Coordinates of C-alpha atoms and ligand atoms in Angstrom, one line a residue:
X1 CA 81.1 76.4 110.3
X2 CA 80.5 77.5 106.9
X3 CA 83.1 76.2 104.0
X4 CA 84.1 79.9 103.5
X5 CA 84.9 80.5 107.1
X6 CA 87.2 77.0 107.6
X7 CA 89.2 77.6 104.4
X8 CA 89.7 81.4 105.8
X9 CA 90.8 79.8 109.2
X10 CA 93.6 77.4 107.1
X11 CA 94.2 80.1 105.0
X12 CA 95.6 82.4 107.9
X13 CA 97.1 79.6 109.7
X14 CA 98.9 78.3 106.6
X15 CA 99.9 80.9 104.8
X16 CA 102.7 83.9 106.2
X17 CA 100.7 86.4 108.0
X18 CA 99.8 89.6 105.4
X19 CA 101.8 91.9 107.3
X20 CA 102.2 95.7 106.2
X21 CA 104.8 96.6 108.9
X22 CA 105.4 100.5 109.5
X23 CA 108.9 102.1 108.8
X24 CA 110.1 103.4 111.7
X25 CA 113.0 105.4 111.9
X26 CA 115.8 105.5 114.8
X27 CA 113.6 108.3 116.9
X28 CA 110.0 107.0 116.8
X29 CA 111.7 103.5 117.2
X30 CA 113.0 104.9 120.4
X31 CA 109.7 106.1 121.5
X32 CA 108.1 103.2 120.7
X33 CA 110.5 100.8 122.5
X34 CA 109.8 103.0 125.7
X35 CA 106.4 100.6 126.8
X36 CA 106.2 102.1 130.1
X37 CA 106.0 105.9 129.0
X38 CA 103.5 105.4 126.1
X39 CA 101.1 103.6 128.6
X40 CA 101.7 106.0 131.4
X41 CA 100.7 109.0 128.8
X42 CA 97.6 107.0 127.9
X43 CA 96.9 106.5 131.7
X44 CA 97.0 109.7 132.2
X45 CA 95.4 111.2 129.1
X46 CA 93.4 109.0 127.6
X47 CA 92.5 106.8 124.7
X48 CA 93.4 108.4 121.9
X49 CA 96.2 110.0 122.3
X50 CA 98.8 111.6 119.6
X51 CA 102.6 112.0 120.2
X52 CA 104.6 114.3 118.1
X53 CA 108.8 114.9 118.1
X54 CA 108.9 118.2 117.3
X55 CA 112.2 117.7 116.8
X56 CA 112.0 115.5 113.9
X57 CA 110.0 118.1 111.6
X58 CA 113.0 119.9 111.8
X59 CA 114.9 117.0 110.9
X60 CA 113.3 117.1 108.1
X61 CA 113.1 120.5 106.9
X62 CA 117.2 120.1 106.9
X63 CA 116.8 117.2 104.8
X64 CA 114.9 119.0 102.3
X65 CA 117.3 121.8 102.5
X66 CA 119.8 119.5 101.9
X67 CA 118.8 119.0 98.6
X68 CA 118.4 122.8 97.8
X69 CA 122.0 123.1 98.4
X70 CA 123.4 120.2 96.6
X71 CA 121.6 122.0 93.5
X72 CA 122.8 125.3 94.4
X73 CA 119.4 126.5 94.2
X74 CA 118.1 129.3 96.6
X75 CA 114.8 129.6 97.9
X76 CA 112.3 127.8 101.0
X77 CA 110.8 125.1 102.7
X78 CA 107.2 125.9 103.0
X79 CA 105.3 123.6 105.7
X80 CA 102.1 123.1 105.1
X81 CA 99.9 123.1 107.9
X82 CA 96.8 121.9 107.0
X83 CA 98.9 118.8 107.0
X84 CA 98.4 118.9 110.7
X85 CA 96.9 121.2 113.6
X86 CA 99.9 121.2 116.1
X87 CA 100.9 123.9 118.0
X88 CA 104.9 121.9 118.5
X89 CA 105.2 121.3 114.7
X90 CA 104.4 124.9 113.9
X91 CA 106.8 126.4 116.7
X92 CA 109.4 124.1 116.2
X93 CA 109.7 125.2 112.5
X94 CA 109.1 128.7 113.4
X95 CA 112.8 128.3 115.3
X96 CA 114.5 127.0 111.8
X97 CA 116.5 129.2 109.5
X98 CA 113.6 132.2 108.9
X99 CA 115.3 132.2 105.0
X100 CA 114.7 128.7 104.8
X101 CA 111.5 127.6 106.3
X102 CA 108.0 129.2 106.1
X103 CA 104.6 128.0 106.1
X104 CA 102.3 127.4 104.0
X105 CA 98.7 128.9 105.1
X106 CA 95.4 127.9 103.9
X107 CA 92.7 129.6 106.2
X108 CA 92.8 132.4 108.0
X109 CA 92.7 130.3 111.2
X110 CA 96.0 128.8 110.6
X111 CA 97.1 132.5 108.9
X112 CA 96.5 133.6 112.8
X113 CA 98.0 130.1 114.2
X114 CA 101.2 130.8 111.8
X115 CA 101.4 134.3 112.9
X116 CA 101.1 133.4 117.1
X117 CA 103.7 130.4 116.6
X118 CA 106.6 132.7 115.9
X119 CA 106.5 133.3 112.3
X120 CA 106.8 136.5 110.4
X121 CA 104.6 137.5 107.8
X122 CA 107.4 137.5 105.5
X123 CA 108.1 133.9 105.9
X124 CA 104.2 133.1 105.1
X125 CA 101.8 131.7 102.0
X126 CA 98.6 132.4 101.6
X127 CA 96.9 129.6 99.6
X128 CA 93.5 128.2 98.3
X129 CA 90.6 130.0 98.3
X130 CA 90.6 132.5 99.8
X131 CA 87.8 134.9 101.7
X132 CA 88.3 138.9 102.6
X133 CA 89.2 138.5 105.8
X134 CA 92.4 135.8 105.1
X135 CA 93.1 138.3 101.8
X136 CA 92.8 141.2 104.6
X137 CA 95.0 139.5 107.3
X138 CA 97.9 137.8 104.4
X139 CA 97.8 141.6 103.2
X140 CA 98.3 143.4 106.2
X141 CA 101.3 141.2 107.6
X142 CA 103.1 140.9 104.5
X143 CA 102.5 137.2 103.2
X144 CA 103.3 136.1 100.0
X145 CA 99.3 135.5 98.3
X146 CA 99.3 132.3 96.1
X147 CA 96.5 133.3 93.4
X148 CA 93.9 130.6 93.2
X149 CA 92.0 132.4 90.3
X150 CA 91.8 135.7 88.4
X151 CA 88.8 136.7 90.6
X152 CA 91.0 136.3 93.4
X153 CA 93.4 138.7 92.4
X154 CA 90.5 141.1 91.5
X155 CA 89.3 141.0 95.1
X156 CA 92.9 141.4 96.6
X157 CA 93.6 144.6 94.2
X158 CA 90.4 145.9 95.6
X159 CA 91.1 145.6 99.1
X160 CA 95.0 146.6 98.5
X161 CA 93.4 149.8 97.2
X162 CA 90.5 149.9 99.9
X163 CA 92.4 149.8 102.9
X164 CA 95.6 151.1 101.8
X165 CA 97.4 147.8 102.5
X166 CA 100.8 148.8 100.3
X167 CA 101.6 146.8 97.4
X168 CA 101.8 142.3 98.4
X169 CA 103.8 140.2 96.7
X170 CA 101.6 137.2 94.5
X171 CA 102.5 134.2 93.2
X172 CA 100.2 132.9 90.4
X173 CA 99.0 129.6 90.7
X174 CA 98.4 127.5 87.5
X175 CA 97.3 123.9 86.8
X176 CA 95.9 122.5 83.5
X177 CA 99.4 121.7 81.8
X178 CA 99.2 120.1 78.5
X179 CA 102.3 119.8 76.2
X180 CA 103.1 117.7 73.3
X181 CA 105.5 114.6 73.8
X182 CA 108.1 115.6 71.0
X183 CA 107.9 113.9 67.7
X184 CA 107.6 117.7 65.7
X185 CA 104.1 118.0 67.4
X186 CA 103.2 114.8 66.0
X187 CA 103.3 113.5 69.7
X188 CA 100.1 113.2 71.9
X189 CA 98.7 116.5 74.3
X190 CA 98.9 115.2 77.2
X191 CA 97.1 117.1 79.9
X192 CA 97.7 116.7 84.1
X193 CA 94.6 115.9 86.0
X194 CA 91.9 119.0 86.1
X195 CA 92.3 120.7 89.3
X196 CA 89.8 122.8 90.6
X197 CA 92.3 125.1 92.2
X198 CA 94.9 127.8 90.1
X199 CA 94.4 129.1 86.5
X200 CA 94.7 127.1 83.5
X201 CA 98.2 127.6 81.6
X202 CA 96.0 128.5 78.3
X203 CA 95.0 131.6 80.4
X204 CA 98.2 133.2 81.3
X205 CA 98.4 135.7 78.7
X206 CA 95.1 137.4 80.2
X207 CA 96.4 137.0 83.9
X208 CA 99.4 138.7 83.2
X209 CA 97.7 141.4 81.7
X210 CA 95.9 141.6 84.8
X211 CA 98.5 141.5 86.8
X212 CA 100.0 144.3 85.2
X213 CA 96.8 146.0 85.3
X214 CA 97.1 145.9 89.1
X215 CA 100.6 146.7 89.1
X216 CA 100.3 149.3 92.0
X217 CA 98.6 146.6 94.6
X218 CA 100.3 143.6 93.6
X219 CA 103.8 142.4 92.5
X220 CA 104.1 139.1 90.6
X221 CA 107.2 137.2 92.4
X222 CA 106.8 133.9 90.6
X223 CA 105.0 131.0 89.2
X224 CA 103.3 128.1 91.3
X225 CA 101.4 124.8 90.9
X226 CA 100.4 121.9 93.2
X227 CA 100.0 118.6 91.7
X228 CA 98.0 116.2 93.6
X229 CA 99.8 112.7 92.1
X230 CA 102.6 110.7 93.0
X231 CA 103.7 110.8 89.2
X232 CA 107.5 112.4 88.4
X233 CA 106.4 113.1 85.0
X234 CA 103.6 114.7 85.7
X235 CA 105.3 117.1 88.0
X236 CA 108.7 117.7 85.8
X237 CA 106.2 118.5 83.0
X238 CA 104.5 121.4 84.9
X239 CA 108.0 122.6 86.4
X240 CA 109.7 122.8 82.9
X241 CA 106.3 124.5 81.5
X242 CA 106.7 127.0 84.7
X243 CA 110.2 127.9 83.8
X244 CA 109.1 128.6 80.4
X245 CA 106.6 131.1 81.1
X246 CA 108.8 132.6 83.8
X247 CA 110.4 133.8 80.5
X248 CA 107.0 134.8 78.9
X249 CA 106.7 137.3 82.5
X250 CA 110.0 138.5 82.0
X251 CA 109.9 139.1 78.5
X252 CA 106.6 141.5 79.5
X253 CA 108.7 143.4 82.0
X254 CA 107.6 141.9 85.0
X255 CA 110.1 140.5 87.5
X256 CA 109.2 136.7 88.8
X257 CA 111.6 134.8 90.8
X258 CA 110.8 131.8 92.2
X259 CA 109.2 128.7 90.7
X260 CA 107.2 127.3 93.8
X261 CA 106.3 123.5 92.6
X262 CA 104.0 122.6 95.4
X263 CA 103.9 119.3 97.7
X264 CA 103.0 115.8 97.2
X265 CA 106.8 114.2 98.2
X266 CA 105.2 111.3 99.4
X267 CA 105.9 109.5 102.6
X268 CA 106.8 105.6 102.8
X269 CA 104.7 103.9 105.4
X270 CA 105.2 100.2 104.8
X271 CA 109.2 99.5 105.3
X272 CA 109.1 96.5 103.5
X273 CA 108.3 96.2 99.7
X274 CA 107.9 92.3 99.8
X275 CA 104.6 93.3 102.2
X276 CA 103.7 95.4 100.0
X277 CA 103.7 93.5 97.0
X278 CA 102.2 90.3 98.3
X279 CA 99.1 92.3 100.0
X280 CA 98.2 93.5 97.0
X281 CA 98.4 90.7 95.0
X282 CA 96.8 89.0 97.6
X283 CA 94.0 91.5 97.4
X284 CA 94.0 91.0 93.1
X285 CA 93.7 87.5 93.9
X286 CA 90.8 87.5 96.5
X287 CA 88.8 90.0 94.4
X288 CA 89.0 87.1 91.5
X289 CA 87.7 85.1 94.3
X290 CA 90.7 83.2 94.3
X291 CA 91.3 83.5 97.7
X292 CA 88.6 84.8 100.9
X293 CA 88.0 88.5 101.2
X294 CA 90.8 90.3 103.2
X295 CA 88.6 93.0 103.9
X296 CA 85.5 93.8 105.3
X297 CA 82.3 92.4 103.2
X298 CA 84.6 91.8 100.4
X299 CA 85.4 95.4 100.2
X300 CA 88.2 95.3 97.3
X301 CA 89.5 98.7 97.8
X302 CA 88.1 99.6 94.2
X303 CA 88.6 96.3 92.5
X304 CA 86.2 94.6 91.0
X305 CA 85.9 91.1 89.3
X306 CA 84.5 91.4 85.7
X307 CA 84.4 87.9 84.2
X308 CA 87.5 86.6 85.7
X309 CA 89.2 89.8 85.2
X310 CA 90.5 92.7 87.1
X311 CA 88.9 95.7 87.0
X312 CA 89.4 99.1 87.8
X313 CA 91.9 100.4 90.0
X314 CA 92.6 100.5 93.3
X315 CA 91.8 103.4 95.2
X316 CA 95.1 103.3 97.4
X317 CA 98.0 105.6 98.5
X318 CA 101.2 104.1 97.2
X319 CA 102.2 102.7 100.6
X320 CA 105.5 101.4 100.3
X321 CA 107.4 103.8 98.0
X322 CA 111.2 103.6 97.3
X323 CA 111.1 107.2 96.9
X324 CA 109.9 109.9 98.5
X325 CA 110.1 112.9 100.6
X326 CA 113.9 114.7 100.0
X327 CA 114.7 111.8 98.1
X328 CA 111.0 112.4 95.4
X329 CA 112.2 116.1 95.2
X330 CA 115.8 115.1 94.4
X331 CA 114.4 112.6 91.5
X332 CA 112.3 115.4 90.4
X333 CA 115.5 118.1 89.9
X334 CA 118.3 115.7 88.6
X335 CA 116.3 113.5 86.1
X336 CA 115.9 115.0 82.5
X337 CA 112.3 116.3 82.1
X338 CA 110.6 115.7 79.2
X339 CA 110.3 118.3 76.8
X340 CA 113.7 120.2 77.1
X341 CA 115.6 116.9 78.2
X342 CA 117.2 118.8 81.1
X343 CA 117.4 118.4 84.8
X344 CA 114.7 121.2 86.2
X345 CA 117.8 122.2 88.9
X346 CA 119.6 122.9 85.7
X347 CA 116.8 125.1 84.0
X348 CA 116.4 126.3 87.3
X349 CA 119.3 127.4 87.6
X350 CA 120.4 129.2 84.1
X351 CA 117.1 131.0 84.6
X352 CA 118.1 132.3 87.9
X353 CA 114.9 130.8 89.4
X354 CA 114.3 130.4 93.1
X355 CA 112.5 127.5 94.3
X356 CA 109.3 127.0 96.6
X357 CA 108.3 123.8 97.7
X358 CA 105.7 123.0 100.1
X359 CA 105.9 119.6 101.9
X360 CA 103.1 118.8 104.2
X361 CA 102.8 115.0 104.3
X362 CA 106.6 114.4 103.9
X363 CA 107.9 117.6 106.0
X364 CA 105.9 115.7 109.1
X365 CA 107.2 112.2 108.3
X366 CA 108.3 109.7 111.2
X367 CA 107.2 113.0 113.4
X368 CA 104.3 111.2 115.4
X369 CA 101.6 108.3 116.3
X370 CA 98.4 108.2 117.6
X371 CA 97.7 105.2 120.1
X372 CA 94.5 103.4 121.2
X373 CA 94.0 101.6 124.4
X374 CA 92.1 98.0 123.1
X375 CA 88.7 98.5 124.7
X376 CA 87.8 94.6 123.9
X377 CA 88.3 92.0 121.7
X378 CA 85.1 89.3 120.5
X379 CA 84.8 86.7 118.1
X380 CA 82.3 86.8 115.1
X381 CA 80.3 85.0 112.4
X382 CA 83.2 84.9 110.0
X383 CA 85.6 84.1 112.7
X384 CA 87.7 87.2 112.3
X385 CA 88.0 88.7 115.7
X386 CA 87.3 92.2 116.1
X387 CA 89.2 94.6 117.9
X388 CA 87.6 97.6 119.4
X389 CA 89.9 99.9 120.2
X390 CA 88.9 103.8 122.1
X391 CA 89.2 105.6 119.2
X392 CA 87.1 105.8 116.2
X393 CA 87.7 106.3 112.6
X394 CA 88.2 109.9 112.4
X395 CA 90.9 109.9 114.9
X396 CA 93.2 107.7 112.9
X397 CA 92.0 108.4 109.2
X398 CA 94.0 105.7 107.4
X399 CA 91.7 104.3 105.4
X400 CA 89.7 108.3 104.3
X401 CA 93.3 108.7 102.8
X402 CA 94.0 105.1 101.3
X403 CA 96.8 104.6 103.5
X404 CA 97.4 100.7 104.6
X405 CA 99.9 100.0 107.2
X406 CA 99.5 98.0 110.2
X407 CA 99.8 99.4 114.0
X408 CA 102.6 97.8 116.7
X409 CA 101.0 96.1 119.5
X410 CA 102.2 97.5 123.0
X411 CA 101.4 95.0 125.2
X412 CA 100.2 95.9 128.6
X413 CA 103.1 94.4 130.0
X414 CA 101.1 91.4 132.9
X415 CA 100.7 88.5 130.4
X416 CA 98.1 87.4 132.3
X417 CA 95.7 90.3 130.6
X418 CA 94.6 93.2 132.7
X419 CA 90.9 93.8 132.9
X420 CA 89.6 96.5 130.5
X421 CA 90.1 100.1 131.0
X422 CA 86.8 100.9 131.1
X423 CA 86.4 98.2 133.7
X424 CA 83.8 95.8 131.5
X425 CA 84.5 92.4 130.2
X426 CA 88.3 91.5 129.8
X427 CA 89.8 90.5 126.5
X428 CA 91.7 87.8 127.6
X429 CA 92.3 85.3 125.0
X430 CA 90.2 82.7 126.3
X431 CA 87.5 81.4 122.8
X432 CA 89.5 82.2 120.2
X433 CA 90.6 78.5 119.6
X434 CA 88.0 76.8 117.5
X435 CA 88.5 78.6 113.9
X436 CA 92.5 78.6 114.2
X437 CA 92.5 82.3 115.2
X438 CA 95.6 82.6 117.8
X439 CA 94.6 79.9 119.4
X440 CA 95.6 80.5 123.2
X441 CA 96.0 84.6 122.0
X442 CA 99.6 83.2 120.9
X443 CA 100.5 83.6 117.1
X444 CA 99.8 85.9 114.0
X445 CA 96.2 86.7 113.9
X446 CA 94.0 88.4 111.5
X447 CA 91.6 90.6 112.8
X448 CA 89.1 93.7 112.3
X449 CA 90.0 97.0 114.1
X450 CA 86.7 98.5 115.0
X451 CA 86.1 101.7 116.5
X452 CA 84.1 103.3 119.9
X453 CA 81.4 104.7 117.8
X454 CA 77.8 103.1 117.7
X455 CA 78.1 103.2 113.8
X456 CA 78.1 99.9 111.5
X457 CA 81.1 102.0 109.6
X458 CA 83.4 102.9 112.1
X459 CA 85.7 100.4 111.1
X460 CA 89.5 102.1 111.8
X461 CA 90.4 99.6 108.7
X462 CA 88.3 97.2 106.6
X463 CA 91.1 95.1 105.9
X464 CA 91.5 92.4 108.2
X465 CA 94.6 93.3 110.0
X466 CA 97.8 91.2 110.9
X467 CA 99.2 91.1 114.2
X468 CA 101.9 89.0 116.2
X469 CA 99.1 87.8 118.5
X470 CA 96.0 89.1 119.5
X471 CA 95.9 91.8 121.6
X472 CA 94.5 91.9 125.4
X473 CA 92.2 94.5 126.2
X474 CA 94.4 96.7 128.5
X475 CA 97.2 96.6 125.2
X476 CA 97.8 99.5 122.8
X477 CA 97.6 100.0 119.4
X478 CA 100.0 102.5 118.5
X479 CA 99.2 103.8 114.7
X480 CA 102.9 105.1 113.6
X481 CA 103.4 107.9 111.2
X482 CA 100.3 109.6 111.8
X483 CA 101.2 112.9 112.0
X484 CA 100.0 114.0 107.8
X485 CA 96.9 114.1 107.8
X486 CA 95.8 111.1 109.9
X487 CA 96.0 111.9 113.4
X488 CA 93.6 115.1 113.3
X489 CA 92.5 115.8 110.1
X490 CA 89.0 114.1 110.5
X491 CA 88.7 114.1 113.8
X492 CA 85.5 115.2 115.0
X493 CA 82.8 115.4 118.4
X494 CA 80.4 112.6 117.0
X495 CA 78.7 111.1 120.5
X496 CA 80.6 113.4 122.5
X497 CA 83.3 111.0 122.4
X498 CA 86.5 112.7 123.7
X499 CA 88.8 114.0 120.4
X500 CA 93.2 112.7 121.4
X501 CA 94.8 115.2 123.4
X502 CA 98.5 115.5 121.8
X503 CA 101.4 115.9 123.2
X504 CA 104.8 116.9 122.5
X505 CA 107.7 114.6 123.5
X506 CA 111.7 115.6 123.9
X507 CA 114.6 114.4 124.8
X508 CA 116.9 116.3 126.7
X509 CA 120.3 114.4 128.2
X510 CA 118.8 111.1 127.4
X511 CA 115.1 112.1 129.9
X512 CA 112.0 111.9 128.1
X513 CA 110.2 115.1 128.3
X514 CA 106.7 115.6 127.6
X515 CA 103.7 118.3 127.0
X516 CA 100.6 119.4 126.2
X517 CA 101.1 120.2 122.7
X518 CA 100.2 123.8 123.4
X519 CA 102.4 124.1 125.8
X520 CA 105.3 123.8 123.7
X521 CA 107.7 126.3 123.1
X522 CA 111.0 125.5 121.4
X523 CA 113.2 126.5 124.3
X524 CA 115.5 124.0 126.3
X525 CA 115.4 123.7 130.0
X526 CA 117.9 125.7 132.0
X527 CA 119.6 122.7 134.0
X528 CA 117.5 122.2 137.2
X529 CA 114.8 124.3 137.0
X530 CA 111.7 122.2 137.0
X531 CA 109.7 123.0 133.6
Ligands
PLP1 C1 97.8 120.2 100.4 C2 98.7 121.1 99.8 C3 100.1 120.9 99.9 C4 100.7 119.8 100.7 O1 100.6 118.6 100.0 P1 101.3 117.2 100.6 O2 100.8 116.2 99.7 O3 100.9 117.1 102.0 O4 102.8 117.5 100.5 C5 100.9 121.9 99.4 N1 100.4 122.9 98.7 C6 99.1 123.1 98.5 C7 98.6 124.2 97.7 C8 98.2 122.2 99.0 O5 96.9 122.4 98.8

């Protein structure tokens, strides 16, 4: 046993397990406390497999409007779906307040998917790029078209005029803010993060002329950005800067009325800040070589040692985060924003602005998890077990989007271990004694979660992963919060392994329901009759 490997061994047997527990709210909670349901779906279905509550995306939609009101603002909840593919998610919001909830569209596949779930065109937004065929479609039902570029608006005046669509209500999309920080322009510029998506604010001037160039296809009905960053002031600088030239519009003549400040809420994944902080320190220290790796070859996440120093920063998604969600966009209205020292609801407000907003990772919070059936479990050079799980790295893309949290361990429920699913070697805990890894499978234990692909980097996380003991082939791994981005963003074909089925789950007089995700429409069932 190499020196590295034993002091890794007393490491993880001395020290508290580096857990990054999940937040679970009361509803996933309750589905995850069901152990005899979630295996009976995997059973059934197969390894992976994604859950969604329907019900909970509307949960949250309320919650968002929630805020709206307290502001007095007007204006909508914009889902956006490329945030997830579900059928459920999109029907379920379909259902909520039409003047309060639409969805954000950024292909003309999930144009068509919006359309077929239920919603209006009316209730719909056209954004990215955008090709003549989603420009066609957004036209024809009566979407709002969120202008990625002058060129774009071009193209959709063309066809407006071409096909005789009728005139379609745009919002202009901007990025490239820059303003100065006060001190009588003494202050710094400082400029958001280049985008490659919306038209520079320096442009404005020309795309309003443009726009009222076009004035017979199109009709200018506000102002939009999306900001992808996590920072406040980023955000209150580009929504003060929006109501500003909201005023330039109207001065021209044209008639703007919403201010639609994009998504990036946030979601909270670890509950527990503590966890938080001492992984990441943990992570600062083992990079300095202070302590051994805690991921994979020493990956450090985008750290880097340079002469006893850190270096660089770490390429990770904020995972415990005090605010977010409702609770981001709340901080975002009520704090003063930086140039005009006002709350943005307040400017909002005097300068009878709507607001747009247009949640994807935090409209779909707590909403679902994906779970893996543990395939087997072996022991390695550096002593670390590893995990395989059925599932592979594009069916749970925590790590593509930075996001560190650790998955809850269903056991199989026969302590004894039942054989593997797919009938090979069991993963009972029997040699996992000698480097003070679980020892008897009973204890924290640090492992690697590996995935069903013959690939060296299907790893489902590089970082060596905590658990309360090891798991048992047979055991699930149920990966909680997965339902922005994670569950089926990257999901792909690769060796014909099988992609998750999802499925909705209810609850209906206390029985859990469940169904194909496709098969979900947001109706109850008439008492007695069998759905
Ligand atoms: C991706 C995207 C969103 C959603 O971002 P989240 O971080 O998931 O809230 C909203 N608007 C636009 C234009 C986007 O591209």
């Amino acid at each position: 046993m190499s020196d590295g490997r034993s002091t890794w061994g007393e490491n993880s047997v001395k020290d508290a397990p580096l857990y990054l527990r999940p937040r679970v709210d009361p509803p996933l909670a309750s589905l995850l406390g069901d152990v005899p349901f979630l295996h009976s779906l995997v059973d059934a279905l197969g390894s992976p497999l994604n859950v969604l509550l329907p019900e909970v995306v509307a949960e949250n939609a309320e919650r968002f409007r929630a805020v709206f009101r307290r502001h007095h603002l007007a204006g909508r909840v914009y889902f956006a779906h490329k945030a997830n593919r579900s059928c459920a998610l999109l029907r379920r919001l379909a259902a909520c307040d039409p003047a309060a909830v639409g969805v954000d569209v950024a292909s003309l596949a999930e144009l068509r998917h919006a359309l077929s779930s239920g919603f209006t065109g009316d209730r719909v937004m056209a954004t990215g790029p955008k090709d003549r065929e989603f420009l066609w479609l957004a036209a024809r039902v009566g979407a709002t078209v969120n202008l990625d570029s002058a060129g774009e608006l071009e193209r959709l005046a063309r066809l407006v005029r071409t096909y005789g669509l009728g005139r379609v209500d745009v919002l202009a999309r901007l990025s490239g803010f820059e303003s100065d920080t006060g001190n009588g322009g003494a202050g710094t510029r400082v400029l958001s993060r280049r985008s490659r998506f919306g038209t520079p604010v320096a442009e404005l001037g020309e795309l309003l002329t443009a726009l009222e160039r076009h004035e017979d296809s199109v009709r200018l009905v506000g102002l939009a950005y999306h900001l992808d960053t996590t920072g406040l002031e980023e955000k209150a600088r580009a929504l003060e800067r929006c109501v500003l030239a909201m005023d330039e519009c109207r001065a021209r003549g044209l008639a703007p009325r919403a201010v639609d400040i994009g998504g990036g809420f946030g979601v909270g994944y670890v509950a527990d800040a503590g966890e938080w902080e001492r992984w990441t320190t943990a992570l600062s220290e083992s990079v300095l070589g202070l302590r051994p790796p805690l991921a994979w070859r020493g990956h450090g996440y985008g750290l880097r040692n340079e002469g006893g120093t850190i270096r660089g920063t770490a390429a990770l998604y904020p995972a415990h985060r005090p605010v977010a969600g409702p609770a981001y966009l709340e901080e975002l209205l009520a704090r003063p924003a930086p140039a005009l020292g006002r709350p943005p609801a307040t400017l909002l407000l005097e300068h009878l602005n709507d607001l747009y907003v247009e949640p994807g990772r935090a409209l779909v919070d707590q909403c679902g998890l994906s779970l893996a059936r543990v395939l087997d479990v072996r022991l390695t050079g550096d002593g670390i077990p590893l995990v395989r799980l059925g599932m592979n790295a594009g069916d749970v893309s925590l790590e593509e989007h930075g996001v560190l949290v650790d998955p809850v361990l269903i056991p199989r429920g026969d302590a004894a271990g039942a054989p593997a699913a797919d009938g090979r070697e069991g993963g009972g805990p029997d040699g996992y004694g000698p480097n003070g890894y679980g020892p008897g499978g009973d204890g924290p234990v640090g492992v690697h979660l590996v995935g069903n692909l013959c690939l060296e980097a299907d790893l489902i996380t590089r970082r060596v992963v905590h658990l309360p003991r090891l798991p048992r082939a047979g055991d699930l791994l149920a990966f909680v919060n997965t339902a922005g981005y994670v569950m089926d963003f990257h999901a792909h074909h690769a060796q014909r392994q099988p992609v998750a089925r999802t499925v909705a789950v209810t609850e209906e007089g206390g029985a859990r329901r469940w169904c194909p995700d496709e098969d979900y429409w947001p109706l109850t069932h008439p008492q007695g009759v069998p759905s």
